[in-house]
Coordinates of C-alpha atoms in Angstrom, one line a residue:
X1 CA 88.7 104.6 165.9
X2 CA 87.3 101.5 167.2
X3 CA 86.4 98.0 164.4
X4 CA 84.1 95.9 164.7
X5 CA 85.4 91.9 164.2
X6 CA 84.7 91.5 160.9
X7 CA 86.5 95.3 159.7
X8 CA 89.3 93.9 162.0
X9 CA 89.6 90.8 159.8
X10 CA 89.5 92.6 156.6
X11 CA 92.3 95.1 157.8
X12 CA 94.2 91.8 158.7
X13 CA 93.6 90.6 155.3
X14 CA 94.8 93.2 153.5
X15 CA 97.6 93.9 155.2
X16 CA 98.8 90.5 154.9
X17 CA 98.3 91.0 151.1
X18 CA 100.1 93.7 151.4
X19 CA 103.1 92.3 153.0
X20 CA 103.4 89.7 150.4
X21 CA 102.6 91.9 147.2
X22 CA 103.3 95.5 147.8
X23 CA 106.4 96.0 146.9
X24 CA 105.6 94.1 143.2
X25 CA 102.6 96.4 143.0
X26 CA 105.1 99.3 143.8
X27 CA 107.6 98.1 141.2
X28 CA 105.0 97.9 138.8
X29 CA 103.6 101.4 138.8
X30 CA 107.1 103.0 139.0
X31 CA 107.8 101.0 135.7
X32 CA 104.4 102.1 133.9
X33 CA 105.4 105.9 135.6
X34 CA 108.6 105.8 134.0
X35 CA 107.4 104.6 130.7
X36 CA 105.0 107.2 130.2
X37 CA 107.3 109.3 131.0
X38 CA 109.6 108.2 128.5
X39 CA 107.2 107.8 126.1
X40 CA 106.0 111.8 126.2
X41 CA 109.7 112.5 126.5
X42 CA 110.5 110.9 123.4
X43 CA 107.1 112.8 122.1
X44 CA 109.0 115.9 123.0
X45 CA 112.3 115.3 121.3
X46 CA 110.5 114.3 117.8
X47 CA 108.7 117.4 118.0
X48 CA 111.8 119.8 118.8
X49 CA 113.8 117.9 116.2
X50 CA 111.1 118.7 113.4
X51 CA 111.1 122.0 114.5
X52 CA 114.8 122.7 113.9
X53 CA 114.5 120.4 110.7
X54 CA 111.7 123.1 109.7
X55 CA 113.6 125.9 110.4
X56 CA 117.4 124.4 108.9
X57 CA 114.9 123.3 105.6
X58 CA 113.8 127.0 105.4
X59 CA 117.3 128.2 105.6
X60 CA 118.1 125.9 102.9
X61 CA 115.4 127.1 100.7
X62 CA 116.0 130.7 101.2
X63 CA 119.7 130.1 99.9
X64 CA 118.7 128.7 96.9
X65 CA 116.1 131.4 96.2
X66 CA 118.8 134.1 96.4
X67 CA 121.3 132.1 94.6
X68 CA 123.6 131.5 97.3
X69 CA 127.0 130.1 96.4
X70 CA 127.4 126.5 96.2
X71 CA 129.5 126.4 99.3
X72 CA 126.9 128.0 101.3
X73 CA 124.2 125.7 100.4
X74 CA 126.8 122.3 100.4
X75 CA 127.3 123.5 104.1
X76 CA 123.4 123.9 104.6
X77 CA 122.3 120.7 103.6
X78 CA 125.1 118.9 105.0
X79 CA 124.6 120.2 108.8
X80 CA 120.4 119.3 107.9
X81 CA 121.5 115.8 106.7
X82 CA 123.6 115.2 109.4
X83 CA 121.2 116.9 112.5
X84 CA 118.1 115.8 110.8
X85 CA 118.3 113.3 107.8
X86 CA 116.1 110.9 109.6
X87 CA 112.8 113.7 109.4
X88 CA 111.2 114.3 106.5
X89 CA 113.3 117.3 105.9
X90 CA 115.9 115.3 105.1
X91 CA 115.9 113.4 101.8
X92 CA 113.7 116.8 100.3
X93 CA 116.6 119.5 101.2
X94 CA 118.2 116.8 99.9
X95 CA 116.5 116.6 96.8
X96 CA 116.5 120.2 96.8
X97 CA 119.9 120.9 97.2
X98 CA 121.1 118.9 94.4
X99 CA 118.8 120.0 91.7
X100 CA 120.3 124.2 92.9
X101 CA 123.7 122.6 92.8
X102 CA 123.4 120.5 89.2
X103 CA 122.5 123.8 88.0
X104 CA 125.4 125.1 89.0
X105 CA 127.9 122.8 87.4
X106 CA 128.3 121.2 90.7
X107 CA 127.7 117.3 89.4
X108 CA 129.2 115.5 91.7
X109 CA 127.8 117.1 95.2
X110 CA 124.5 116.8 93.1
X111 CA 124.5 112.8 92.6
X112 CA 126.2 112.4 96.6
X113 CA 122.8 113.8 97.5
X114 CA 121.0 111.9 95.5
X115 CA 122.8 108.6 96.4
X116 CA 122.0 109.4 100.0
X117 CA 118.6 109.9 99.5
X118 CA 118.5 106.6 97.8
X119 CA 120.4 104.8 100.2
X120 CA 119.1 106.5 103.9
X121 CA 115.3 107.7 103.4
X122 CA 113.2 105.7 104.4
X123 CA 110.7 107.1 102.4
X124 CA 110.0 105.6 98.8
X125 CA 108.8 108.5 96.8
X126 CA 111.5 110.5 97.9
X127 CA 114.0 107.4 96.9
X128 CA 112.5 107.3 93.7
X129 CA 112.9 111.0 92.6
X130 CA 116.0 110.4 93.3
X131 CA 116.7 106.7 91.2
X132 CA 115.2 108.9 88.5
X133 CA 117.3 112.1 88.6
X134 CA 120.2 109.8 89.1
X135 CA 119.1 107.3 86.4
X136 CA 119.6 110.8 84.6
X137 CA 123.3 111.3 85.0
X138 CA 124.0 107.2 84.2
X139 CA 122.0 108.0 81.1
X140 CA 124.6 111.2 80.3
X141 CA 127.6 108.8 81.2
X142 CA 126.2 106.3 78.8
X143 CA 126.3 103.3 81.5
X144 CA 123.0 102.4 80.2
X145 CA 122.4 98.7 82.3
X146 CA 123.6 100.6 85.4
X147 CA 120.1 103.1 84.9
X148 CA 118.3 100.2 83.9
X149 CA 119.1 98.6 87.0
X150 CA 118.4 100.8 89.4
X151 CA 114.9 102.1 87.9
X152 CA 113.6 98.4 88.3
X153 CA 114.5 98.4 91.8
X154 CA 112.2 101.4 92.5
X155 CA 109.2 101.4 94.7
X156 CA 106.9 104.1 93.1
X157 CA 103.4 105.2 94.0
X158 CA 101.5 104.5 91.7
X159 CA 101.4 108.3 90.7
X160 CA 105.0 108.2 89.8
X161 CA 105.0 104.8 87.5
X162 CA 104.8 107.1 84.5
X163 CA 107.8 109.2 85.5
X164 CA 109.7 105.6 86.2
X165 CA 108.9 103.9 83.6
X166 CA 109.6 107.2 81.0
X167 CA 113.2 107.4 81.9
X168 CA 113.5 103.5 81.7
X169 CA 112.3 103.4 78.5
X170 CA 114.8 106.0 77.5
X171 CA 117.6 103.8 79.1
X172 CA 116.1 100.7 77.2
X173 CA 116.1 102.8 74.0
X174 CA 119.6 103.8 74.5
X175 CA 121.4 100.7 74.9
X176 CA 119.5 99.1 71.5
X177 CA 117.0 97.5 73.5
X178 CA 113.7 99.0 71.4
X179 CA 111.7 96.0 72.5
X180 CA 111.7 97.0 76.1
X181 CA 111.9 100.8 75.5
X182 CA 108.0 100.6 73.7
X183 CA 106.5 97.8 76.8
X184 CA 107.6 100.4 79.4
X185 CA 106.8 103.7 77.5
X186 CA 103.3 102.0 76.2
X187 CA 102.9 101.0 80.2
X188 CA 103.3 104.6 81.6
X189 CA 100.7 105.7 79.6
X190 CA 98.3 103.4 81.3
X191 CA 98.9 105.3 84.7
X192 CA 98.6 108.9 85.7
X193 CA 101.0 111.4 84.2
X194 CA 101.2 114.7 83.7
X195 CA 99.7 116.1 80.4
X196 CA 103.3 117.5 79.3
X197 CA 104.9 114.0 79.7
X198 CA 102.2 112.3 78.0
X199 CA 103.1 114.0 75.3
X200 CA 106.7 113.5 75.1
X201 CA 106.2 109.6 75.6
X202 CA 103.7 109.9 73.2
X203 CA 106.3 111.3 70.5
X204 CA 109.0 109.0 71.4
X205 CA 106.7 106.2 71.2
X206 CA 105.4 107.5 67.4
X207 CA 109.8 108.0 67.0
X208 CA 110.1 104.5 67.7
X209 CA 111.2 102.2 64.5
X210 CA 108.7 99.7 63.3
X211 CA 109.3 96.4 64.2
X212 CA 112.5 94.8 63.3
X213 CA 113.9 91.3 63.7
X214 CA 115.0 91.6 67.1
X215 CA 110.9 92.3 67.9
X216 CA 109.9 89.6 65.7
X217 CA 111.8 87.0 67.8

């Protein structure tokens, strides 16, 4: 095919341009390729992991339904911690798992989940179900500043400052500290709670002594 001058000199032109820059131009577009492609790859693995975090969270569930032996569901929630504590299915079989196994006597298992939850999700509601479950067994222990300390490290929604700040006041209440134990009980009332827990801070509120000379100080 014949050019006329001036297609000549653009041809000229642009393969000179392309001499100097193509192979940036080609490096370029391999990188964006390759990121793309890592980025739908990575896309791919977070949805297979959830899906075998779905289906190892079911298993769990289904063992506690039926009232599987402790072992059983220790060995559950241990492979789902360990193949998929960093999903949301994590820190809830989690949660899960040590409520069944409290219930079985199994105490200890119980707070090791609880204490991971706390320590590895990375999800704050979840950590603070578990600061107050735990809070629970410091409370049966009597180390009373130990449950005071880690409730006022939680992070609730705003939806769970009523849960928090009931079992705060009940470690407040049990180390002497009545002061304390009526501020927080008097402040979960002024979020939401649940009509049953309203209640019972209500009556430990009305249980509370009148004011003594620690209060008046």
């Amino acid at each position: 095919m014949a050019y006329d001058l001036q297609e000549q000199e653009s041809l000229d032109e642009l393969k000179a341009w392309w001499e100097k820059w193509g192979n940036l131009v080609l490096s370029v577009i391999t990188v964006v390729c390759l990121a793309f492609a890592g980025y739908n790859g990575m896309k791919w693995w977070e949805r297979h992991q959830a899906q075998e975090a779905s289906v190892a969270y079911s298993s769990l569930q289904t063992a506690i339904m039926q009232q599987s032996e402790p072992a059983s569901v220790e060995k559950i929630v241990d492979a789902l911690i360990e193949d998929a504590g960093s999903t949301v299915y994590g820190p809830m079989g989690a949660l899960s798992a040590s409520r069944y196994l409290e219930s079985k006597g199994e105490s200890a298992k119980a707070q090791e989940l609880l204490h991971w939850v706390v320590a590895e999700s990375d999800r704050p509601e979840y950590q603070t179900v578990a600061r107050v479950r735990l809070a629970g067994f410091l409370l049966d222990d009597k180390k009373y500043e130990d449950a005071v300390s880690l409730l006022t490290t939680a992070q609730p929604t705003d939806k769970q400052i009523a849960l928090v700040n009931d079992r705060l006041g009940d470690a407040y209440f049990a180390k002497g500290d009545v002061v304390n134990a009526r501020r927080v009980w008097q402040e979960a009332l002024k979020h939401p709670i649940d009509p049953a827990l309203m209640g019972f801070v209500q009556l430990k509120l009305q249980a509370l002594p009148e004011d003594t000379e620690q209060q008046k100080q």
